[in-house]
Coordinates of C-alpha atoms in Angstrom, one line a residue:
X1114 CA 97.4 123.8 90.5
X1115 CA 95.6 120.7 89.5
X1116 CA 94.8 118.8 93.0
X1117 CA 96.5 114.8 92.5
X1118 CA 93.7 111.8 93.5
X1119 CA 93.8 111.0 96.6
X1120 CA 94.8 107.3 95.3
X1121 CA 98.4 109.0 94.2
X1122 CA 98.6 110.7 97.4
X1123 CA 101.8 109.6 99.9
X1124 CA 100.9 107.0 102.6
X1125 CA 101.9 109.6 105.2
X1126 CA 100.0 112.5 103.6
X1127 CA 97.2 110.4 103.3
X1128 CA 97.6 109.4 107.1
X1129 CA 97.7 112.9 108.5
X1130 CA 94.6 114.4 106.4
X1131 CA 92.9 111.5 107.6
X1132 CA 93.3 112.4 111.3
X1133 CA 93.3 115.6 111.1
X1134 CA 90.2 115.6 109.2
X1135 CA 88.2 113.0 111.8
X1136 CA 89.9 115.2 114.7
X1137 CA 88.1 118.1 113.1
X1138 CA 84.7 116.4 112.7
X1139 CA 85.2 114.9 116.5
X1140 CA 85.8 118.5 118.0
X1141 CA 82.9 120.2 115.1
X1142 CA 80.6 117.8 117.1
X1143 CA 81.9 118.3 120.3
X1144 CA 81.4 121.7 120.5
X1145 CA 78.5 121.7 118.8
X1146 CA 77.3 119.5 121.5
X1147 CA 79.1 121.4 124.4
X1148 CA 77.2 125.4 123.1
X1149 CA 73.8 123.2 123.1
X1150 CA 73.9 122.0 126.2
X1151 CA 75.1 125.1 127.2
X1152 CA 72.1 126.8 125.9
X1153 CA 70.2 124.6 127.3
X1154 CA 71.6 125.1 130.9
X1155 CA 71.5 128.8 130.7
X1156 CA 67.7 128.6 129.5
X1157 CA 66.6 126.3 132.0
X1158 CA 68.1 128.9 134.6
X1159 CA 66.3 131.7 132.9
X1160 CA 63.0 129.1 133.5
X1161 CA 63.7 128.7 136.8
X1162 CA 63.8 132.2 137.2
X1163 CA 60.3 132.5 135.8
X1164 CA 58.8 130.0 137.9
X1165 CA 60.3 131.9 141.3
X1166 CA 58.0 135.2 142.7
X1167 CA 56.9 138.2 140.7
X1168 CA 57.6 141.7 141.5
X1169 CA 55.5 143.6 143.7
X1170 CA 52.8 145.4 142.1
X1171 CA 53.4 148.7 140.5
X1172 CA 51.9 151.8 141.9
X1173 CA 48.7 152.4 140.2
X1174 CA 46.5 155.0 139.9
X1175 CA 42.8 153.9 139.3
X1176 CA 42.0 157.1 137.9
X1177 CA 44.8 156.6 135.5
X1178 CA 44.1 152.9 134.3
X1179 CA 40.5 152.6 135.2
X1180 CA 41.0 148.9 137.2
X1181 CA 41.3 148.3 141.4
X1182 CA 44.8 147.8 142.5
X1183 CA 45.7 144.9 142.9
X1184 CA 46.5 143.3 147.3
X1185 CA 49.9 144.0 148.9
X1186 CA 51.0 140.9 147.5
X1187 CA 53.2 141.0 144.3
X1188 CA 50.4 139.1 141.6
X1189 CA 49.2 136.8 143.9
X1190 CA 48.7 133.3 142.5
X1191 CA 47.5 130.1 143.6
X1192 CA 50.8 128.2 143.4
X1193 CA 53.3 130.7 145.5
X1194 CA 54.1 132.3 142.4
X1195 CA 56.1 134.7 144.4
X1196 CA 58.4 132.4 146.1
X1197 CA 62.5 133.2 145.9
X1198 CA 61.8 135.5 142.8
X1199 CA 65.1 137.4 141.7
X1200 CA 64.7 138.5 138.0
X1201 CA 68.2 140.4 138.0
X1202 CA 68.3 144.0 135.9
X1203 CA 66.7 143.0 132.4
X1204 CA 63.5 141.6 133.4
X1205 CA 59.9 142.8 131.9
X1206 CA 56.9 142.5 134.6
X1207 CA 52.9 142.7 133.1
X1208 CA 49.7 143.1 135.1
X1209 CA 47.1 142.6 132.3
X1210 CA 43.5 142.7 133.5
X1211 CA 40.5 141.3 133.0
X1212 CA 39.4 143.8 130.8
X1213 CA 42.7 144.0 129.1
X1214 CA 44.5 147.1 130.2
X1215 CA 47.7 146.3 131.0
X1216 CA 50.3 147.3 133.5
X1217 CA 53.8 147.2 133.0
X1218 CA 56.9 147.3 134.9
X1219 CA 60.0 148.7 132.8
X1220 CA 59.6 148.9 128.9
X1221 CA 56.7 147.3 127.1
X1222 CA 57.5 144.8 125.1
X1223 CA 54.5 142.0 124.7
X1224 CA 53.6 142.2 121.1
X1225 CA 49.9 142.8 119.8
X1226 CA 49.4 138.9 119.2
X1227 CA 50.3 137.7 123.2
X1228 CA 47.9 139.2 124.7
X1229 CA 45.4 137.3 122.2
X1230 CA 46.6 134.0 123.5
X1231 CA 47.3 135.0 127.2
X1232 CA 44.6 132.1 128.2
X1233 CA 46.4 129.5 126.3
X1234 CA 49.7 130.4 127.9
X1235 CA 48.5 130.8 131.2
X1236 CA 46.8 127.2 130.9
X1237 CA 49.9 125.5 129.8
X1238 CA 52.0 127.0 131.9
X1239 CA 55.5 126.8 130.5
X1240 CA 58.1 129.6 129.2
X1241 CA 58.4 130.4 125.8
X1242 CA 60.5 132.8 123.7
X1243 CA 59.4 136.3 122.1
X1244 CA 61.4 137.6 119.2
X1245 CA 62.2 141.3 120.4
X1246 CA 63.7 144.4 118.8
X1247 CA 67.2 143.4 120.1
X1248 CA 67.6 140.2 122.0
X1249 CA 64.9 137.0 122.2
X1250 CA 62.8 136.7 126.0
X1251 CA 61.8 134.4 127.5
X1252 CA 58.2 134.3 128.5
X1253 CA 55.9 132.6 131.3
X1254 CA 52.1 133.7 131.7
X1255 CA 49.8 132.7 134.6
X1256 CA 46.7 134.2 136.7
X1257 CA 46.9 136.4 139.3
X1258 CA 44.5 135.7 142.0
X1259 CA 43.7 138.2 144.9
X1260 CA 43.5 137.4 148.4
X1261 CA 40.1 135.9 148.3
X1262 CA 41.2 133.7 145.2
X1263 CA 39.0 135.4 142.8
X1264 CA 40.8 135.9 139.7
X1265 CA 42.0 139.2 138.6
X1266 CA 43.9 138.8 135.6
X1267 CA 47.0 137.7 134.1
X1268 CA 51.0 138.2 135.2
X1269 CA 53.6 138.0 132.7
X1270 CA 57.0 137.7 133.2
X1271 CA 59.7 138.4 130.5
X1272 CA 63.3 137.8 131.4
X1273 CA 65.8 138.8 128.3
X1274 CA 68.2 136.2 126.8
X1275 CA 71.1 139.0 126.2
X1276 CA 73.0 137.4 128.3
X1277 CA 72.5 133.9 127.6
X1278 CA 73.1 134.7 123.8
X1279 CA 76.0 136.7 124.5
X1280 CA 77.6 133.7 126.8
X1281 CA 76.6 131.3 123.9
X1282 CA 78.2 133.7 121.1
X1283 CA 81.5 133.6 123.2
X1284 CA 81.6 130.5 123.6
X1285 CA 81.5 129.8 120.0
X1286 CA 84.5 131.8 119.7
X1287 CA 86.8 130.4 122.1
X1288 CA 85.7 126.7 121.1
X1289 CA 86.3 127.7 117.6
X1290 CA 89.4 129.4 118.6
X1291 CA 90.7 126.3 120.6
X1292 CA 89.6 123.9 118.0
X1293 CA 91.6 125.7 115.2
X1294 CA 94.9 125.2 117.7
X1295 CA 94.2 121.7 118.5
X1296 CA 94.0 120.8 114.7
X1297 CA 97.3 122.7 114.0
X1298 CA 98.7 120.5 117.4
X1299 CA 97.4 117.4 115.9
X1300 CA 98.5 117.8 112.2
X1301 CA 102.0 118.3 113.7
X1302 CA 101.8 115.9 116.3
X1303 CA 100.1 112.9 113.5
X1304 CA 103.2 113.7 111.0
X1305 CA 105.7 113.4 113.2
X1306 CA 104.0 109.9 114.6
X1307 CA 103.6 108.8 110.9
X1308 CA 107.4 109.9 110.5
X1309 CA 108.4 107.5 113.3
X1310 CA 106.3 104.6 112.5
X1311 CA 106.9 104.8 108.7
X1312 CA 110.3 105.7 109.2
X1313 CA 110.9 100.4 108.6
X1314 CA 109.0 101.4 105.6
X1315 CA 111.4 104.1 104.6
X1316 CA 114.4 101.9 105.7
X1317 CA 113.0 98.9 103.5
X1318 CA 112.4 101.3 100.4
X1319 CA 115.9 101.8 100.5
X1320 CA 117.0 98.5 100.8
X1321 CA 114.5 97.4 98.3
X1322 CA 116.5 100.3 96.1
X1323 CA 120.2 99.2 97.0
X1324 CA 118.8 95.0 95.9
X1325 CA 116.9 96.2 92.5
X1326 CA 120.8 97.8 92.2
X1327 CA 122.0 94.0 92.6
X1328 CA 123.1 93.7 96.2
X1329 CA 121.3 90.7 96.8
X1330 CA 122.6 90.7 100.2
X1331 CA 120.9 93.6 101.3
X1332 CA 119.0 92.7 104.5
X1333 CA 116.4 94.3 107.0
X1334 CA 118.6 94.4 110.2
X1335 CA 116.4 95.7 113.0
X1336 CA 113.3 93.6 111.7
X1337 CA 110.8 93.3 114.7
X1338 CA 108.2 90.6 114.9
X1339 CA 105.8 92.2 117.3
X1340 CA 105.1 95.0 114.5
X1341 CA 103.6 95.1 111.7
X1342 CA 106.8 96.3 109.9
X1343 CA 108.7 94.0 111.8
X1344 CA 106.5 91.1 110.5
X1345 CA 107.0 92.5 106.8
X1346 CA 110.4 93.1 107.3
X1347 CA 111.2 89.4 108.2
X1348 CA 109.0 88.2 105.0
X1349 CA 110.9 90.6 103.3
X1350 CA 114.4 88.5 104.5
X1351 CA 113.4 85.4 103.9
X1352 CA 112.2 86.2 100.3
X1353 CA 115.5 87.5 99.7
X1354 CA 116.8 85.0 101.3
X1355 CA 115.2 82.5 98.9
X1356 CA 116.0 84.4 96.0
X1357 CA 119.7 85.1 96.7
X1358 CA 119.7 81.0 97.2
X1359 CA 117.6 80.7 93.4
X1360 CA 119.6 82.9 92.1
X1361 CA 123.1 81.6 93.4
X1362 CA 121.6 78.1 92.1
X1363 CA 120.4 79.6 88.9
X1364 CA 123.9 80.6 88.2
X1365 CA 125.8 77.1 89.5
X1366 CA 123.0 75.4 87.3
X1367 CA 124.3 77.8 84.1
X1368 CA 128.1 76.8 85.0
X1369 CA 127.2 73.1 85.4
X1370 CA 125.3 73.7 81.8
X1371 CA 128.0 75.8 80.3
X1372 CA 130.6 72.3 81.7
X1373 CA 128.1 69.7 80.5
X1374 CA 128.0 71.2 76.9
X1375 CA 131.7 71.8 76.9
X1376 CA 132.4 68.2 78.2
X1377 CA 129.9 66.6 76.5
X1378 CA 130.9 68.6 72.8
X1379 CA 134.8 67.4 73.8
X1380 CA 133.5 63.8 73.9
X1381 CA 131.8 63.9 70.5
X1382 CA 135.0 66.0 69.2
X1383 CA 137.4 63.1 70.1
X1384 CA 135.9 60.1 68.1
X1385 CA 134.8 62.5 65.2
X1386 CA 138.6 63.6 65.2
X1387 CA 139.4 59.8 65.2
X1388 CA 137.0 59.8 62.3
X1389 CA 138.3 62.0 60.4
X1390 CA 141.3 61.4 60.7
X1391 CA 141.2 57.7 59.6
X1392 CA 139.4 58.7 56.5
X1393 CA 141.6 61.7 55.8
X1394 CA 144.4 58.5 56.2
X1395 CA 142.0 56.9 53.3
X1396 CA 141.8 59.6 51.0
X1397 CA 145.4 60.1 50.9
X1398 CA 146.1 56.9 50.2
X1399 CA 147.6 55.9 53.4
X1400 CA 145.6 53.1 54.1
X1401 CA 145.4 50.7 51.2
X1402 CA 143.1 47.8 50.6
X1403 CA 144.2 45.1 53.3
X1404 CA 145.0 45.1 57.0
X1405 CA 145.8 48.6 57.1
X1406 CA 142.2 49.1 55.5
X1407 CA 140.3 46.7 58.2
X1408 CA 142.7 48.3 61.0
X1409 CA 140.9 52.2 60.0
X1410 CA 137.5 51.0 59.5
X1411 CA 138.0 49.1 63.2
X1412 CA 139.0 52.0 64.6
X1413 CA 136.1 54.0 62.5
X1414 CA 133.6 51.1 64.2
X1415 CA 134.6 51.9 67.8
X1416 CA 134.8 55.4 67.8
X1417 CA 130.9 55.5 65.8
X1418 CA 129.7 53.2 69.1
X1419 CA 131.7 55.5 71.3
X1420 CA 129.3 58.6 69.9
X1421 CA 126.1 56.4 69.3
X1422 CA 126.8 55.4 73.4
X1423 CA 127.3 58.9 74.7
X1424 CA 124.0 60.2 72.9
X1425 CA 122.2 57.1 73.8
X1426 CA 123.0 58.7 77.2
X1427 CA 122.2 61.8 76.7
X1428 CA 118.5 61.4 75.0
X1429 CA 118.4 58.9 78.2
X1430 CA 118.9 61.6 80.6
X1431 CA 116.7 64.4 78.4
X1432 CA 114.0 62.1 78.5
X1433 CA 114.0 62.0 82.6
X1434 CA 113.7 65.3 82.8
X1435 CA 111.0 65.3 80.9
X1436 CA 109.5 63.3 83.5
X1437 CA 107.9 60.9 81.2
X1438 CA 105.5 58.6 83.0
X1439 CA 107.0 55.4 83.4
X1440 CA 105.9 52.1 82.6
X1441 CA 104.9 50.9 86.3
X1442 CA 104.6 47.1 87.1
X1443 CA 105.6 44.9 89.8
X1444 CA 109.4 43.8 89.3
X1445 CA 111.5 41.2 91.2
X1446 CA 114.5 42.7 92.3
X1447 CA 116.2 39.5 92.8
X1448 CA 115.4 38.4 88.7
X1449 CA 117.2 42.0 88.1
X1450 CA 120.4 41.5 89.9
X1451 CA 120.8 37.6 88.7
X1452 CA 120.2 38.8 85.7
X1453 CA 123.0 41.8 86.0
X1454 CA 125.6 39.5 87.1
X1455 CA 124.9 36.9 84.4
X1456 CA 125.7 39.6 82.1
X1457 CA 128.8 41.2 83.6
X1458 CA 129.7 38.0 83.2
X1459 CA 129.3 37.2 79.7
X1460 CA 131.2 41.3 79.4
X1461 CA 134.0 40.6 81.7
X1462 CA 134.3 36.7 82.0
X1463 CA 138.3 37.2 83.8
X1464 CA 136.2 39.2 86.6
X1465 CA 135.1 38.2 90.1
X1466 CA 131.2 39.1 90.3
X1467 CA 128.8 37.7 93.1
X1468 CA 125.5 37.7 94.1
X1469 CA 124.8 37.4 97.7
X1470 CA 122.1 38.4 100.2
X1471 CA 121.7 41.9 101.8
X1472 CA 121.7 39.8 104.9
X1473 CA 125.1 38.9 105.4
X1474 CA 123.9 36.2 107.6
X1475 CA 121.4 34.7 105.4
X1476 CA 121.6 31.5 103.7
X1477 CA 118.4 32.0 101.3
X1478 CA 118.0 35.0 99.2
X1479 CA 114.7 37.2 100.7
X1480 CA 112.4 38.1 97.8
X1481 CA 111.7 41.6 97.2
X1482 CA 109.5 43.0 94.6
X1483 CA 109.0 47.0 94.2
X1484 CA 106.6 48.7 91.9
X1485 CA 108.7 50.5 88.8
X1486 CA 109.3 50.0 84.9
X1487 CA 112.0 46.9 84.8
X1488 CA 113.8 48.3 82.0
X1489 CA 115.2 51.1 83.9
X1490 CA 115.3 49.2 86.9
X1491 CA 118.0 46.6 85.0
X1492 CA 119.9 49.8 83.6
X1493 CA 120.5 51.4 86.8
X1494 CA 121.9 47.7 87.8
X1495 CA 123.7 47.3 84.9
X1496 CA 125.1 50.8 85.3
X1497 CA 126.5 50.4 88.7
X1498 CA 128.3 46.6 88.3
X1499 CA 130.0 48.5 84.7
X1500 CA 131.4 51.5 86.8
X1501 CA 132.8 48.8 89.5
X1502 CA 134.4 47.3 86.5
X1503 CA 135.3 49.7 84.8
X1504 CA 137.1 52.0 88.1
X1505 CA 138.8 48.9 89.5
X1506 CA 141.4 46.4 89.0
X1507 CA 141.1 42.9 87.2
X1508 CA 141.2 41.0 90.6
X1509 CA 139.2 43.5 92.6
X1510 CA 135.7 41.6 94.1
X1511 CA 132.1 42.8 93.2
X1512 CA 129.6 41.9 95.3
X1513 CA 125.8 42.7 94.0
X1514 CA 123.5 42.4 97.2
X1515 CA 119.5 42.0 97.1
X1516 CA 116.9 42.0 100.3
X1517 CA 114.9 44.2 102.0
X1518 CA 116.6 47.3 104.0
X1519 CA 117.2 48.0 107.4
X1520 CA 119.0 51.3 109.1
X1521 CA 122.5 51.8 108.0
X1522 CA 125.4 50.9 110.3
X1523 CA 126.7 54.8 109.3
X1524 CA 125.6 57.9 107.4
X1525 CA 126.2 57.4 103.6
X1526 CA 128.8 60.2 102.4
X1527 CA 126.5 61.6 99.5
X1528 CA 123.2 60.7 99.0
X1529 CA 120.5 61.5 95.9
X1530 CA 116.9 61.4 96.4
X1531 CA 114.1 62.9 98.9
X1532 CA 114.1 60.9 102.2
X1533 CA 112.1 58.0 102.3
X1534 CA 108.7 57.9 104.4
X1535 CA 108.9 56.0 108.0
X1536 CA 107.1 52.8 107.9
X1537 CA 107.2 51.9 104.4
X1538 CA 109.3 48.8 103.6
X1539 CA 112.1 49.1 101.3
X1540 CA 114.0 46.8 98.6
X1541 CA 117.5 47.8 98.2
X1542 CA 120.1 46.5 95.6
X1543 CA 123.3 47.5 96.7
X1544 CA 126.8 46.8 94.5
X1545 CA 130.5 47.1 96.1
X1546 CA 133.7 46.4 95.4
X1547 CA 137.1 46.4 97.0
X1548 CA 138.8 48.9 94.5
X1549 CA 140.5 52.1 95.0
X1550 CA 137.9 53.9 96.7
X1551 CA 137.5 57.7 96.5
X1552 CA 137.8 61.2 98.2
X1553 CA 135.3 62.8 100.4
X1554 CA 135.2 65.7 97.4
X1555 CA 134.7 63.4 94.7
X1556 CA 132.3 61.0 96.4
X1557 CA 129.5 64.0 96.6
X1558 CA 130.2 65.2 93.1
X1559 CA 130.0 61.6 91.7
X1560 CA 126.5 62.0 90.4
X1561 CA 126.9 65.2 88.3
X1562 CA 126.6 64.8 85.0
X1563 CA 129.7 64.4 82.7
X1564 CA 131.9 64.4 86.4
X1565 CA 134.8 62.2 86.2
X1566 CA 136.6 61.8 89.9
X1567 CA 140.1 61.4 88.0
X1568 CA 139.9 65.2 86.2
X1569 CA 141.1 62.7 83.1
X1570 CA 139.1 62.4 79.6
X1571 CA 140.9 59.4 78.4
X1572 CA 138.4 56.6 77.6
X1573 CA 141.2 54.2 79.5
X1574 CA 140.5 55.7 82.8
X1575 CA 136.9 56.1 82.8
X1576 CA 133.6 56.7 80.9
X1577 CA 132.1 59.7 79.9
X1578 CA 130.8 60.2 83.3
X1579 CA 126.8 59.7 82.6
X1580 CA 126.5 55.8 83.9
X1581 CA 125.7 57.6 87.9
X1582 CA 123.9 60.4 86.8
X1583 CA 121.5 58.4 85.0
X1584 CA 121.7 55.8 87.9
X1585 CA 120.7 58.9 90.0
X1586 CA 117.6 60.5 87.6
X1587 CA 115.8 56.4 87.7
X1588 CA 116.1 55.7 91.0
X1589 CA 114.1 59.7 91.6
X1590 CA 111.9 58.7 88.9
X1591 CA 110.9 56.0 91.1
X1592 CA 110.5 57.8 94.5
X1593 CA 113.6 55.9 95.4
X1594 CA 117.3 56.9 96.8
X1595 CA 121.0 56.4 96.1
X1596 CA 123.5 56.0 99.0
X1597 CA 127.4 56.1 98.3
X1598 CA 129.7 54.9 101.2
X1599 CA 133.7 55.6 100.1
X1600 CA 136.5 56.0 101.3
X1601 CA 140.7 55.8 99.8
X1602 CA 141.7 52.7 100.1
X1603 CA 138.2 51.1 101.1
X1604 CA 136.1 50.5 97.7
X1605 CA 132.9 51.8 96.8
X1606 CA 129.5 50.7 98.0
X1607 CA 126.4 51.9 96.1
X1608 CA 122.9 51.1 97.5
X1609 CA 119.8 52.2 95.7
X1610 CA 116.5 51.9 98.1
X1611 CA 113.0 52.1 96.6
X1612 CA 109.1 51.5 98.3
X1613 CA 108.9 47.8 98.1
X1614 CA 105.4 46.2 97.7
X1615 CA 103.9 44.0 100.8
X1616 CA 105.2 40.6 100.6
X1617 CA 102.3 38.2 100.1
X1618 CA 101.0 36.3 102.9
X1619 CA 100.6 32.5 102.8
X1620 CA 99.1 31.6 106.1
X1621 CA 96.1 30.5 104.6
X1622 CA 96.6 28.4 101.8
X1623 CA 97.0 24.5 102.1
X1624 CA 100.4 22.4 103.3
X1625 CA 100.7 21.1 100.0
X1626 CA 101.1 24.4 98.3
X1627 CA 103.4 25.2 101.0
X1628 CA 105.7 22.3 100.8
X1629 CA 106.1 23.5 97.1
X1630 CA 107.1 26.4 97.3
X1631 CA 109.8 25.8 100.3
X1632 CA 110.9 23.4 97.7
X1633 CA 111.2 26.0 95.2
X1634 CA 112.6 28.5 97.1
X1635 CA 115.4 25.9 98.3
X1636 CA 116.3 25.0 94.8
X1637 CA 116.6 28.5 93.4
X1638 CA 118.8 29.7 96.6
X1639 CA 120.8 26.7 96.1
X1640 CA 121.3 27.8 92.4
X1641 CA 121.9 31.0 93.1
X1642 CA 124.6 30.3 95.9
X1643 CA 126.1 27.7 93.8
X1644 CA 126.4 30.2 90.8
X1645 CA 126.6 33.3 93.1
X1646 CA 130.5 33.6 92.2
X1647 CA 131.0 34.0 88.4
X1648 CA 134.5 34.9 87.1

């Protein structure tokens, strides 16, 4: 069976090779540590050993070996070589003389090429090991003095490392042994560890497997912030979250498409019926040369501008959301709305329409100049004074107000735009009237596209329902904001607020120019006041 990479491997397999595998290096070293220190120990005893007493001399018969026996001391050195000797059962003792015979206490065991370096031993003084036929020795060499300190010839002492190996051996065992069960203990003790702290991880993979099924609800309940799959549990929330909330909008923004299409096809099917039907009229004959004619080709006339205005509308609205860069200038807001009203005027001349000053309590108009293209500026004015008109009665007042915003008495009930920055001073055109008024659940719908608060499509009762929303798309292009105060029974107020520019400071310049332009400022409040109501 072919072995998988160890990239494919399972997070928790990967996890317990891992520690078992370091645990097994960590107690390889720590016993290989623990038997040489051992070792060590044990040899340092056997050199302690060494360095203790000898053993008394051996018996020895001079006609046997040829050399004097040696004093009643046991090989007499300089250095109390005898001292607290206790070699235990396998120890080797050698009396090698001068003239190198050699006298030995147990087995012999020195091989031929010692006793060629006994000098070099003997003057270094420290144990050494010897290979023998069984087990290693451990070796000292040093001089053996008699009592008058003349030197006799050299001691050896050979103590065997049986023991020491055999302690060593079986300690390599059990540590081996011991090590082989901790690694089984710590295999079974790291997967059931990893079990517990993957088991968020598993809990996620199955919620993660219940939402790519299309629960979008699915969440991580028992998410934890102090842990790591805590932490990733509550990312994984609020990204659901925030896709359940796209996808919920994704789907309203398909329903308000599949409306917009339907509403807008049924307002280009009703003058094309008109249309066709007129001419249908005309081919058979039903409309003669005269006034029926001129009556058909009227009503052909209106219904064309009725189309040519609702697509005027929509490229006006498809070219906002392309986001076209507009053509930015300084414009007076005050030109815009005396302009708007001079207009609605020439429209409507039977209707009440006035220009007055945000400031109720002004006499003189404030100038107020923003930074935007005028041309959409004029149409979002021109916009709300037509749906005043067109959504009230003939002797319903429309008041168009101009000046520079302060805090509103009350909260607006539906509002378009991003909030406005603190500090920045804003112009505000505003246009009310005294008509009917609407509901709460029409007010904050009133700026969707193709929306009509009276559910009706007859051209009598309303327009096609674009006039606001492109109101709403200019005043965003702008950075600006539409509020809407309503209420049944209580008209309609429609303020639009947008960054106004700094109003130019005239401390410095000369009375004279002054005096002018108080003089000017007078005449053209005075005209607008005096013209302010236009019916």
């Amino acid at each position: 069976m072919r072995l998988r990479p160890w990239r494919q491997w399972t997070v928790r397999t990967r996890i317990v090779v891992s520690v078992v595998s370091i645990a097994a290096v960590a107690l390889v070293a720590a016993n290989i540590i623990g038997v040489l220190l051992l070792n060590s120990y044990l040899i340092e005893r056997v050199n302690q050993q060494l360095r203790g007493g000898g053993p008394r001399p051996p018996a020895v018969n001079p006609s046997a070996t040829g050399f004097p026996t040696p004093s009643a001391s046991s090989f007499p050195t300089r250095r109390g070589e005898n001292e607290g000797f206790n070699p235990g059962p396998q120890y080797e003792g050698y009396f090698i003389s001068k003239t190198g015979q050699v006298q030995a206490i147990g087995t012999p065991l020195l091989p031929p090429k010692l006793l060629g370096s006994l000098e070099q031993h003997a003057a270094d003084g420290r144990p050494f090991t010897v290979k023998g036929a069984k087990n290693d020795w451990r070796v000292r060499v040093f001089k053996v003095y008699n009592e008058r300190h003349e030197e006799l010839g050299y001691g050896v002492r050979a103590i065997s490392l049986a023991d020491v190996e055999a302690t060593r051996d079986q300690m390599i065992q059990y540590s081996s042994g011991v090590s082989v069960a901790l690694l089984i203990l710590v295999g079974f003790a790291t997967a059931a560890l990893v079990r517990v702290g993957l088991a968020p991880l598993t809990r996620m993979e199955e919620a993660a497997a219940d939402i790519a099924g299309g629960n979008l609800s699915r969440r991580i309940d028992d998410a934890d912030a102090h842990t790591e799959s805590g932490r990733l549990g509550i990312a994984l929330n609020t990204m659901m979250t925030r896709i359940e909330g796209a996808v919920d909008e994704s789907a309203a923004s398909q329903r308000r498409l599949r409306q917009f299409l339907a509403d807008a096809a049924h307002e280009l099917r009703t003058p094309l019926t008109s249309v066709q039907g007129f001419a249908e009229l005309y081919r058979r004959g039903g409309a003669p040369p005269g006034p029926a004619l001129d009556e058909a080709m009227e009503c052909i006339d209106a219904e064309v501008s009725r189309m040519r205005l609702l697509v005027n509308d929509l490229l006006i609205l498809a070219r906002l959301d392309e986001e076209r860069p507009l053509q930015q200038h300084p414009v007076d807001l005050l030109a815009v709305a005396a302009d708007s009203v001079r207009d609605a005027h020439v429209r409507v001349p039977t209707r009440f329409v006035q220009l007055a000053a945000l400031d109720e309590g002004s006499v003189t108009f404030e100038p107020v100049t923003v930074e935007g293209d005028e041309t959409r500026l004029r149409q979002v004015v021109a916009n709300l004074v037509s749906n005043a008109l067109q959504h009230t009665t003939e002797d319903t007042r429309v008041v168009v107000r101009v000046g520079r915003a302060g805090p509103p008495k009350m909260l607006p009930i539906a509002t378009v735009g991003a909030p406005l920055p603190e500090g920045v001073p804003l112009g505000a055109i505003e246009v009310s009237d005294s008509g009917p008024g609407m509901q709460p659940e029409d007010a904050v719908r009133v700026f969707e596209r193709l929306y009509r608060a009276e559910g009706s499509r007859s051209r009598k009762t309303g327009g096609a329902g674009l006039g606001l929303s492109i109101v709403a798309s200019i005043v965003q292009a702008h950075g600006g904001r539409v509020e809407l105060w309503t209420a049944p029974g209580q008209g309609a107020t429609f303020r639009v607020l947008l960054p106004a520019l700094e109003m130019p400071d005239f401390s410095d310049e000369d009375e004279d120019y002054a005096e002018d332009a108080d003089e000017s400022d007078e005449t053209r409040a005075t005209g607008f006041r005096g013209n302010s109501e236009v019916r």
